[in-house]
Amino acid sequence: MRLFCNNTFFYSPFGNEGGAVITVHAPATVANMVCGFDVLGFAVNEPYDEMHIRFCDKPGVTIHNLDDYDLPTQPELNVAGAALLAMLEEIPEPIGFELAICKQIKPGSGVGSSAASSAGAVVAANRLLNERFSKQDLVRFAMNGEKVASGVKHADNIAPCIYGGVTLIRSIFPLDIVPLTVPQLYVTIVHPQIEVRTADARSILKQQVLLKDAIRQWGNIAGLVAGLLQEDYDLIGRSLEDVLIEPVRSILIPGFDTIKKNSREAGALGGGISGSGPSIFMLSKDEATAKEVQAQMHAVYERLSLDHHTYVTTINPTGVRLVDQ
Amino acid sequence: MRLFCNNTFFYSPFGNEGGAVITVHAPATVANMVCGFDVLGFAVNEPYDEMHIRFCDKPGVTIHNLDDYDLPTQPELNVAGAALLAMLEEIPEPIGFELAICKQIKPGSGVGSSAASSAGAVVAANRLLNERFSKQDLVRFAMNGEKVASGVKHADNIAPCIYGGVTLIRSIFPLDIVPLTVPQLYVTIVHPQIEVRTADARSILKQQVLLKDAIRQWGNIAGLVAGLLQEDYDLIGRSLEDVLIEPVRSILIPGFDTIKKNSREAGALGGGISGSGPSIFMLSKDEATAKEVQAQMHAVYERLSLDHHTYVTTINPTGVRLVDQ
């Protein structure tokens, strides 16, 4: 049964046992988009998880891992499994899903690894079900995966993973997702190979903030949304400022201030911590700048002798993508 | 010298003493636009102040009141005077302005009475000076009038008064004003005849707020900006929610909760306290709804036996307007 990711001779992870197989690419996402803490996120084109799903005779969810991350295959402990179980609860028929996951987004990197698995699974399953559920339903199901991963049902990775582009989660209860039409943006991401636990990143935040800082933050998010919708790159750059969360959380990420400063000097519009870290992202108007930013990030972590991966990619306008086999 | 407002036979407030006269209409404005506390405001078409200005031989600022509000005529104590004095500081020539003000926006009503005088004066003076200064300069000058009125240099009435439409003040220092293109909106305003001092309205606010409430607020302002720019009336309505300021300040305004509830039931998209009150505003998609909202407001204050004025108007897209004489 075990097959390898990225095998160009690969047609079906399930062999020739019959039944239509749906394959999807579920992209990485950046949540907590600077001043948009907890409400703004976006999808990128690289990296992405590859997932395959088909109906099977055994009711419930059966999971196969096609990668080396050794993630749980018990559905209720697996983020994709938990998302599919939530979907099954709203399906009257006794259906069984068989899912094969080839993760390429490293868990714990801060670019929505768990969201990609949860979102990818429900989008793929929904295709098998002839699009029975709305995108908002899918977000609701996939949030159960986030609960398995971090203990909290949040949607700021899930929503952009399913809708694509930049999405605003105006409200979680009730769920109110606003996809934003945005201009071309290049994204440079660096993932330093350290661990920042989401729970730790949450626990160091203050529960109370100064009203004047909150006002500055909502001036910035209003400016960021206006800049994105009005294609005003200068305004986007001026608004990419976080006076509340970043000053606290960035102390967990070596080299953060230098990377941010050097990226801005290299021409980046701005950026910050991706999710709860440790990855850092920067937005640029063009590819040349995004690559120069990559070189700056690389140089900083070379000097700190810190292992890291970098990506230069673009905002993914469509989210989870069905792949023709 | 004294002339009457709205006299259709009126040509010049200064008689026939010579020199070109510029006349402007400076509109009322709504600051603290619900979730956009301190950063979002808009101009309306009614009511407005009428002001006339010309050069005079005496350097500095000479002020005449054409109304019955008995406001100070010493320029440094008059909001329009203070704004013009700030402008004169950046003019090397020894210039004198003679200004005649006919206020129609009642001071203390919460719809930017002081901002209209300050903004109207500098826009009119700038016309005399052949548009020597930018709009941003004019906002900077006019903020000195706000300092005279309330002790604080704020721009959320001044900016919409000068730019028109809905404006975001992303930042005050440095000044960063973002005009937002918005769809047709009707505005119903009720001004109960009670006094709410801006200083009192400020002092009852808590200096610290819960992070979770601040997050809800910036989700809402992001939704409001997206709704305005994407002409999504439902989203505008869902986003017109203020979980931080309104619950505290509305206790100073009799009948607030009932007016809000009844207005929503009558079809209003939503609304809240105008500025620091006591006026309340509601936004509607069409004129019939705005008039029904007006009837609801009227009924509430009739039951409370509270004197009040109401206006049904629209968002003013241009701000201070030059009037042909």
XYZ file of C-alpha atoms in Angstrom:
650
model
C 0.000 0.000 0.000
C 2.797 2.426 0.862
C 3.715 4.681 -2.036
C 6.131 7.555 -2.333
C 5.328 11.224 -2.746
C 6.303 12.954 -5.947
C 6.678 9.706 -7.839
C 6.119 10.642 -11.446
C 5.000 7.061 -12.152
C 2.414 7.326 -9.440
C -1.203 6.985 -10.530
C -3.151 5.804 -7.502
C -2.044 5.397 -3.913
C -4.576 2.643 -3.559
C -3.303 0.456 -6.383
C -5.907 -0.861 -8.770
C -8.509 -1.759 -6.193
C -11.248 0.212 -7.950
C -13.303 3.323 -7.182
C -12.717 6.882 -8.332
C -9.790 8.582 -6.623
C -9.712 12.329 -6.051
C -6.304 13.938 -5.642
C -5.819 17.433 -4.257
C -2.986 19.818 -3.497
C -3.661 21.615 -0.211
C -1.512 24.727 0.143
C 0.393 26.211 3.031
C -1.186 29.291 4.567
C -0.045 32.275 6.573
C -2.344 33.191 9.465
C -2.088 36.191 11.790
C -1.217 38.478 8.895
C 0.665 41.145 10.885
C -1.996 43.604 12.172
C -4.684 41.029 11.281
C -3.986 38.771 14.257
C -6.604 36.000 14.472
C -8.649 37.369 11.536
C -6.528 37.665 8.354
C -4.701 34.883 6.527
C -3.629 33.960 3.032
C -2.768 30.912 0.964
C 0.498 30.465 -0.953
C 1.354 28.321 -3.958
C 4.283 26.506 -2.318
C 4.615 24.283 -0.337
C 1.495 22.091 -0.441
C 0.346 18.687 0.784
C -0.819 16.053 -1.676
C -3.808 13.973 -0.657
C -5.857 11.201 -2.284
C -9.303 10.072 -1.267
C -11.880 7.500 -2.372
C -14.971 5.836 -1.016
C -14.374 2.500 0.695
C -16.667 -0.201 2.024
C -15.660 0.231 5.656
C -17.751 3.055 7.141
C -15.831 5.878 8.842
C -12.357 7.081 7.963
C -9.311 5.014 7.078
C -6.000 6.879 6.862
C -2.709 5.972 5.175
C 0.404 8.083 5.575
C 2.585 8.359 2.467
C 5.259 10.414 4.195
C 7.766 10.031 6.997
C 6.161 12.237 9.651
C 4.645 9.272 11.486
C 1.413 11.147 12.219
C -1.435 9.251 13.934
C -3.672 7.184 11.653
C -6.524 6.902 14.180
C -9.021 9.297 12.583
C -10.021 11.064 15.803
C -6.334 11.840 16.532
C -5.479 12.842 12.963
C -6.350 16.393 11.871
C -7.639 15.252 8.462
C -9.479 12.379 10.113
C -11.179 14.654 12.652
C -12.310 16.952 9.828
C -13.763 14.024 7.851
C -15.487 12.616 10.948
C -17.191 16.003 11.437
C -18.340 15.862 7.823
C -19.630 12.286 8.223
C -21.787 13.397 11.136
C -23.847 15.417 8.653
C -24.149 12.613 6.101
C -27.068 10.234 6.728
C -25.696 7.402 4.550
C -23.133 4.945 6.049
C -20.165 6.210 4.036
C -16.517 5.248 4.338
C -13.587 7.408 3.222
C -10.110 6.071 2.550
C -7.506 8.806 2.651
C -3.830 8.781 1.713
C -1.782 11.759 2.853
C 1.593 12.834 1.580
C 2.580 15.808 3.716
C 5.108 18.197 2.262
C 4.397 21.004 4.721
C 6.398 20.263 7.829
C 4.240 20.098 10.967
C 5.035 22.866 13.459
C 6.512 25.211 10.877
C 3.836 27.882 11.323
C 2.529 27.813 7.764
C -0.692 25.919 8.347
C 0.432 22.318 8.079
C -2.522 20.991 10.052
C -4.947 23.255 8.191
C -3.718 21.939 4.845
C -4.456 18.352 5.895
C -7.869 19.189 7.351
C -8.915 21.467 4.502
C -7.514 19.233 1.775
C -9.365 16.203 3.157
C -12.793 17.857 3.250
C -12.417 19.564 -0.138
C -11.420 16.234 -1.710
C -14.251 14.371 0.058
C -16.735 17.022 -1.031
C -15.692 16.432 -4.645
C -16.440 12.724 -4.187
C -19.843 13.809 -2.835
C -20.499 15.980 -5.919
C -20.029 19.226 -3.971
C -22.779 18.485 -1.458
C -21.452 21.026 1.053
C -20.717 24.765 0.797
C -17.252 26.194 1.325
C -18.427 27.561 4.653
C -19.528 24.056 5.693
C -16.096 22.763 4.733
C -14.428 25.398 6.902
C -16.651 24.346 9.776
C -15.691 20.661 9.352
C -11.995 21.416 8.943
C -11.904 23.525 12.110
C -12.324 20.238 13.992
C -8.897 19.309 12.679
C -7.460 22.508 14.106
C -8.970 21.590 17.451
C -7.070 18.298 17.365
C -3.843 20.135 16.455
C -3.938 23.044 18.887
C -6.959 22.632 21.129
C -8.680 25.643 19.567
C -11.155 25.803 16.677
C -9.652 28.615 14.645
C -10.219 29.372 10.973
C -7.485 31.764 9.934
C -5.490 29.020 8.189
C -8.479 26.874 7.183
C -10.412 29.675 5.478
C -7.630 30.840 3.119
C -6.720 27.189 2.440
C -10.278 26.535 1.212
C -11.147 29.914 -0.348
C -7.687 30.888 -1.572
C -6.294 34.424 -1.655
C -6.448 36.609 1.420
C -9.440 35.907 3.631
C -10.880 37.810 6.520
C -12.556 35.829 9.283
C -14.728 38.658 10.581
C -16.256 36.375 13.160
C -15.838 32.740 14.210
C -19.139 32.384 16.062
C -21.120 32.801 13.876
C -18.667 31.994 11.101
C -18.308 34.975 8.728
C -15.653 34.591 6.043
C -14.874 37.435 3.643
C -12.641 36.601 0.663
C -10.664 39.677 -0.417
C -9.626 40.313 -4.006
C -5.973 41.246 -3.851
C -3.262 42.320 -6.300
C -0.248 40.206 -7.307
C 2.037 39.708 -4.316
C 5.214 37.674 -3.941
C 5.809 35.934 -0.647
C 9.155 34.984 0.855
C 9.015 32.570 3.777
C 11.840 31.405 5.986
C 11.396 28.488 8.344
C 14.131 28.319 10.963
C 14.423 24.762 12.271
C 13.395 25.508 15.837
C 10.221 24.595 17.636
C 7.727 27.201 18.823
C 4.727 25.491 20.362
C 1.428 27.173 19.531
C 0.410 26.811 23.181
C 3.556 28.670 24.314
C 3.065 31.374 21.711
C -0.496 31.818 23.002
C 0.393 31.785 26.682
C 2.888 34.665 26.470
C 0.269 37.037 25.077
C -1.272 39.508 27.505
C -5.016 39.151 27.936
C -5.373 42.920 28.252
C -3.990 45.557 25.934
C -3.928 49.347 25.946
C -6.871 50.913 24.113
C -4.495 53.266 22.306
C -2.497 50.305 20.966
C -5.689 48.533 19.905
C -6.757 51.695 18.031
C -3.414 51.794 16.233
C -3.859 48.111 15.338
C -7.359 48.595 13.897
C -6.191 51.652 11.972
C -3.568 49.400 10.447
C -5.869 46.508 9.580
C -8.330 48.967 8.019
C -5.412 50.382 5.996
C -4.240 46.913 5.012
C -7.682 45.846 3.769
C -8.063 49.148 1.883
C -4.565 48.795 0.419
C -5.244 45.234 -0.758
C -8.650 46.053 -2.274
C -7.486 49.341 -3.840
C -4.205 47.797 -5.070
C -2.232 50.466 -3.230
C 1.141 48.849 -2.511
C 2.460 51.823 -0.522
C -0.557 51.698 1.761
C -0.143 47.932 2.166
C 3.453 48.550 3.218
C 2.596 51.332 5.676
C -0.169 49.214 7.217
C 1.936 46.078 7.761
C 2.638 47.036 11.364
C 1.719 45.034 14.456
C 2.121 46.909 17.739
C 0.516 44.242 19.934
C 1.457 40.661 19.144
C 4.750 40.804 17.271
C 6.686 42.692 19.977
C 5.826 39.862 22.406
C 6.079 36.803 20.178
C 9.098 37.784 18.122
C 11.370 37.212 21.108
C 10.783 33.467 20.538
C 12.279 33.685 17.028
C 16.064 34.159 16.706
C 17.088 36.893 14.284
C 13.530 38.200 13.792
C 14.295 41.919 14.055
C 17.311 41.707 11.767
C 15.426 39.711 9.148
C 12.582 42.204 9.198
C 14.891 45.206 8.972
C 17.022 43.713 6.199
C 13.949 42.576 4.253
C 12.455 46.064 4.351
C 15.778 47.531 3.232
C 15.831 45.018 0.370
C 12.480 46.407 -0.772
C 9.910 44.157 0.901
C 6.572 45.842 1.603
C 6.636 44.286 5.057
C 5.708 41.113 6.853
C 5.996 39.400 10.189
C 5.509 36.153 12.034
C 3.628 33.479 10.097
C 0.944 32.016 12.328
C 2.487 31.607 15.743
C 5.947 31.066 14.234
C 8.693 30.159 13.904
C 8.340 30.890 10.159
C 8.662 34.515 9.063
C 7.050 35.850 5.882
C 7.640 38.956 3.834
C 5.524 40.376 0.999
C 7.061 41.959 -2.084
C 5.700 43.609 -5.190
C 7.924 41.680 -7.608
C 9.874 38.439 -7.845
C 13.325 40.025 -7.937
C 12.693 41.728 -4.600
C 11.242 38.530 -3.114
C 14.445 36.685 -4.102
C 16.649 39.410 -2.645
C 14.627 39.108 0.573
C 15.276 35.347 0.478
C 19.009 36.012 0.205
C 18.844 38.357 3.198
C 16.974 35.785 5.292
C 19.467 33.110 4.304
C 22.412 35.358 5.233
C 21.014 36.113 8.699
C 20.494 32.439 9.573
C 23.846 31.471 8.075
C 25.490 33.942 10.450
C 23.485 32.436 13.334
C 24.362 28.892 12.115
C 20.674 28.026 12.223
C 19.251 25.426 9.839
C 16.403 26.843 7.789
C 14.314 26.470 4.653
C 13.205 29.328 2.459
C 10.454 29.605 -0.158
C 9.735 32.257 -2.742
C 6.154 31.900 -3.872
C 3.013 33.879 -4.677
C -0.414 34.230 -3.138
C -2.534 31.266 -4.180
C -5.826 32.650 -5.459
C -7.820 29.400 -5.451
C -6.899 27.394 -2.340
C -7.065 23.584 -2.350
C -6.768 22.475 -5.966
C -8.148 19.328 -7.610
C -5.437 17.542 -9.579
C -6.141 15.536 -12.710
C -4.645 12.066 -12.436
C -21.529 94.325 8.912
C -23.920 91.776 10.437
C -25.862 89.864 7.817
C -28.221 86.978 8.086
C -27.657 83.397 7.065
C -29.659 81.962 4.221
C -30.717 85.352 2.947
C -31.392 84.803 -0.708
C -30.567 88.482 -1.371
C -27.235 88.024 0.299
C -24.199 88.574 -1.922
C -21.325 89.480 0.367
C -21.104 89.451 4.160
C -18.558 92.234 3.895
C -20.732 94.705 1.972
C -19.118 96.346 -1.048
C -15.741 96.986 0.496
C -13.887 95.262 -2.337
C -11.734 92.138 -2.667
C -12.751 88.691 -3.894
C -14.901 86.757 -1.449
C -14.828 82.966 -1.273
C -17.890 81.252 0.146
C -17.906 77.619 1.246
C -20.317 75.114 2.708
C -18.539 73.010 5.337
C -20.476 69.825 6.108
C -21.254 68.023 9.316
C -19.282 64.814 9.858
C -19.683 61.610 11.808
C -16.528 60.454 13.586
C -15.984 57.222 15.523
C -17.884 55.247 12.897
C -18.966 52.330 15.136
C -16.072 49.805 15.110
C -13.829 52.522 13.601
C -13.380 54.437 16.855
C -10.812 57.225 16.408
C -9.975 56.208 12.820
C -13.102 56.209 10.580
C -15.387 59.125 9.833
C -17.632 60.391 7.067
C -19.126 63.624 5.769
C -22.853 64.186 5.205
C -24.676 66.603 2.943
C -26.808 68.184 5.687
C -26.354 70.179 7.886
C -23.436 72.451 6.912
C -21.882 75.737 7.993
C -21.629 78.628 5.563
C -18.445 80.671 5.679
C -17.063 83.616 3.708
C -13.462 84.732 3.539
C -11.421 87.442 1.848
C -8.020 89.025 2.191
C -7.903 92.164 4.328
C -5.238 94.790 5.017
C -4.912 93.952 8.715
C -2.472 91.002 9.073
C -3.704 87.986 11.034
C -7.272 86.799 11.329
C -10.404 88.890 11.818
C -13.613 86.992 12.611
C -17.268 87.980 12.308
C -20.073 85.779 13.576
C -23.203 85.770 11.422
C -25.133 83.503 13.764
C -26.462 83.557 17.309
C -24.054 81.110 18.966
C -21.924 83.919 20.441
C -18.684 82.033 19.788
C -15.388 83.800 20.558
C -14.063 86.128 17.839
C -10.500 86.222 19.202
C -8.782 84.051 16.583
C -6.747 81.990 19.035
C -9.925 81.061 20.943
C -12.013 80.394 17.838
C -11.640 77.014 16.141
C -11.635 78.524 12.636
C -9.277 81.256 13.807
C -6.832 78.777 15.321
C -6.816 76.799 12.068
C -6.114 79.939 10.006
C -3.382 81.068 12.420
C -1.671 77.674 11.926
C -1.882 78.207 8.165
C -0.474 81.764 8.430
C 2.571 80.409 10.269
C 3.578 78.700 7.023
C 2.979 81.748 4.817
C 5.961 84.106 4.630
C 3.969 87.133 3.395
C 2.139 89.366 5.933
C -1.383 88.253 5.000
C -4.663 89.100 6.679
C -7.836 86.989 6.460
C -11.288 88.325 7.216
C -13.742 85.533 7.954
C -17.500 85.584 8.387
C -19.059 82.451 9.878
C -22.680 81.438 9.775
C -22.884 78.241 11.806
C -25.798 75.964 11.110
C -24.314 72.927 12.857
C -25.057 73.317 16.526
C -21.910 73.199 18.685
C -21.809 70.164 21.007
C -24.151 68.062 18.891
C -21.532 65.413 18.061
C -21.580 65.888 14.304
C -18.326 67.779 13.888
C -19.433 71.364 14.422
C -15.941 72.532 15.347
C -14.374 70.526 12.517
C -16.692 72.159 9.969
C -15.577 75.627 11.064
C -11.887 74.716 11.107
C -11.955 72.789 7.860
C -14.202 75.261 6.059
C -11.923 78.159 6.999
C -8.721 76.588 5.690
C -10.307 75.216 2.508
C -11.737 78.674 1.752
C -8.437 80.404 2.581
C -6.548 77.939 0.393
C -8.794 78.871 -2.529
C -7.873 82.536 -1.986
C -4.234 81.388 -2.054
C -4.748 79.563 -5.377
C -4.548 76.113 -3.727
C -1.074 76.664 -2.302
C -1.462 73.833 0.229
C -2.309 70.139 -0.140
C -5.376 68.582 1.444
C -3.116 66.911 3.970
C -1.660 70.317 4.909
C -5.191 71.617 5.372
C -6.020 68.739 7.717
C -2.887 69.539 9.700
C -3.880 73.216 10.037
C -7.496 72.438 10.884
C -6.486 70.000 13.640
C -5.385 73.100 15.585
C -9.029 74.108 15.679
C -9.913 70.721 17.185
C -7.283 71.319 19.838
C -9.037 74.568 20.798
C -12.402 72.763 20.903
C -11.494 69.626 22.812
C -7.852 69.866 23.877
C -6.862 67.069 21.488
C -5.589 67.253 17.900
C -7.767 64.645 16.256
C -8.568 64.270 12.563
C -11.535 61.937 12.318
C -13.969 64.804 11.715
C -11.514 67.104 9.936
C -10.362 64.533 7.364
C -13.820 63.561 6.050
C -14.851 67.254 6.128
C -11.953 68.109 3.789
C -11.749 64.932 1.670
C -15.454 64.010 1.658
C -16.823 60.483 1.717
C -15.619 57.988 4.286
C -12.032 58.508 5.347
C -9.689 56.336 7.312
C -7.111 58.061 9.483
C -4.667 55.165 9.606
C -2.287 57.184 11.707
C -2.241 60.684 13.213
C 1.522 60.928 13.802
C 2.576 60.764 11.005
C -0.679 61.813 9.397
C -1.903 59.080 7.007
C -5.340 59.693 5.514
C -6.972 57.091 3.259
C -10.113 58.193 1.373
C -12.396 55.204 0.749
C -14.663 54.927 -2.273
C -18.056 53.921 -0.935
C -21.486 53.067 -2.333
C -24.614 55.199 -1.973
C -25.660 55.326 1.677
C -28.465 57.240 3.368
C -27.806 58.622 6.822
C -30.387 59.345 9.504
C -29.163 61.424 12.424
C -30.990 62.309 15.602
C -29.667 64.960 17.958
C -31.291 64.804 21.367
C -31.030 68.190 23.070
C -28.820 67.105 25.925
C -25.182 67.884 26.557
C -22.467 65.212 26.471
C -19.087 66.820 27.031
C -16.329 65.303 24.892
C -14.068 65.312 27.942
C -16.628 63.274 29.933
C -17.161 60.866 27.057
C -13.378 60.359 26.925
C -12.901 59.983 30.663
C -15.355 57.104 31.055
C -13.443 54.937 28.577
C -11.203 52.269 30.040
C -7.552 52.635 29.141
C -7.179 48.858 28.920
C -9.342 46.453 26.974
C -9.477 42.696 26.602
C -7.408 41.376 23.687
C -10.325 39.181 22.619
C -12.601 42.233 22.399
C -9.966 44.174 20.465
C -9.703 41.245 18.011
C -13.474 41.284 17.513
C -13.301 45.038 16.920
C -10.560 44.778 14.285
C -12.385 41.917 12.583
C -15.350 44.258 12.343
C -13.441 47.261 11.022
C -11.754 45.044 8.443
C -15.221 43.785 7.457
C -16.611 47.316 7.331
C -13.815 48.574 5.055
C -14.190 45.499 2.819
C -17.978 45.933 2.747
C -17.689 49.608 1.785
C -15.084 49.021 -0.928
C -16.776 45.907 -2.297
C -20.266 47.501 -2.115
C -21.480 44.605 0.019
C -24.345 46.072 2.067
C -24.926 42.886 4.066
C -21.281 42.819 5.120
C -21.464 46.521 6.044
C -24.452 45.716 8.230
C -22.838 42.706 9.916
C -19.662 44.713 10.584
C -21.384 47.731 12.166
C -20.769 46.398 15.674
C -18.764 48.077 18.423
C -17.999 45.860 21.412
C -15.669 48.303 23.154
C -16.750 51.936 23.129
C -20.499 51.914 22.555
C -21.380 49.721 25.574
C -19.663 52.295 27.807
C -20.638 55.558 26.154
C -24.204 54.740 25.218
C -25.261 54.960 28.869
C -24.838 58.740 28.523
C -27.487 58.873 25.770
C -31.149 58.365 26.769
C -33.020 55.879 24.600
C -29.910 54.712 22.743
C -30.591 50.964 22.870
C -34.227 51.350 21.849
C -33.365 53.649 18.957
C -30.733 51.228 17.722
C -33.033 48.223 18.011
C -35.983 49.946 16.360
C -33.796 51.338 13.571
C -32.443 47.891 12.771
C -35.943 46.486 12.771
C -36.974 49.286 10.392
C -34.279 48.095 7.975
C -31.239 50.200 8.864
C -27.893 48.521 8.137
C -26.684 49.696 11.530
C -25.124 52.688 13.195
C -24.176 54.041 16.569
C -22.993 57.087 18.458
C -21.889 59.984 16.259
C -18.543 61.255 17.526
C -18.771 61.280 21.301
C -22.522 61.902 21.162
C -25.196 62.784 21.958
C -26.215 62.443 18.291
C -26.968 58.942 17.007
C -26.622 57.987 13.338
C -27.978 55.091 11.314
C -27.043 54.021 7.780
C -29.602 52.742 5.294
C -29.469 51.495 1.752
C -32.375 53.609 0.503
C -34.209 56.800 1.330
C -37.505 55.172 2.321
C -35.750 53.133 5.006
C -33.809 56.180 6.206
C -37.110 58.053 6.620
C -38.706 55.151 8.479
C -35.661 55.160 10.781
C -36.223 58.893 11.311
C -39.823 58.186 12.326
C -38.649 55.533 14.793
C -36.106 57.921 16.345
C -38.721 60.630 16.601
C -41.186 58.245 18.285
C -38.661 57.164 20.929
C -37.801 60.732 21.923
C -41.451 61.792 21.844
C -42.170 59.045 24.378
C -39.257 60.294 26.495
C -40.442 63.921 26.057
C -36.943 64.847 24.915
C -36.420 67.707 22.470
C -34.520 66.560 19.400
C -33.686 67.308 15.786
C -33.464 64.702 13.037
C -31.853 64.762 9.598
C -32.145 62.408 6.666
C -29.201 62.961 4.365
C -26.582 61.137 2.289
C -22.853 60.696 2.462
C -21.190 63.798 1.047
C -18.590 62.624 -1.454
C -16.657 65.895 -1.830
C -16.371 67.534 1.598
C -16.157 71.338 1.921
C -17.722 72.826 -1.200
C -16.955 76.154 -2.893
C -20.155 78.053 -3.575
C -20.568 80.387 -6.532
C -21.837 83.798 -5.421
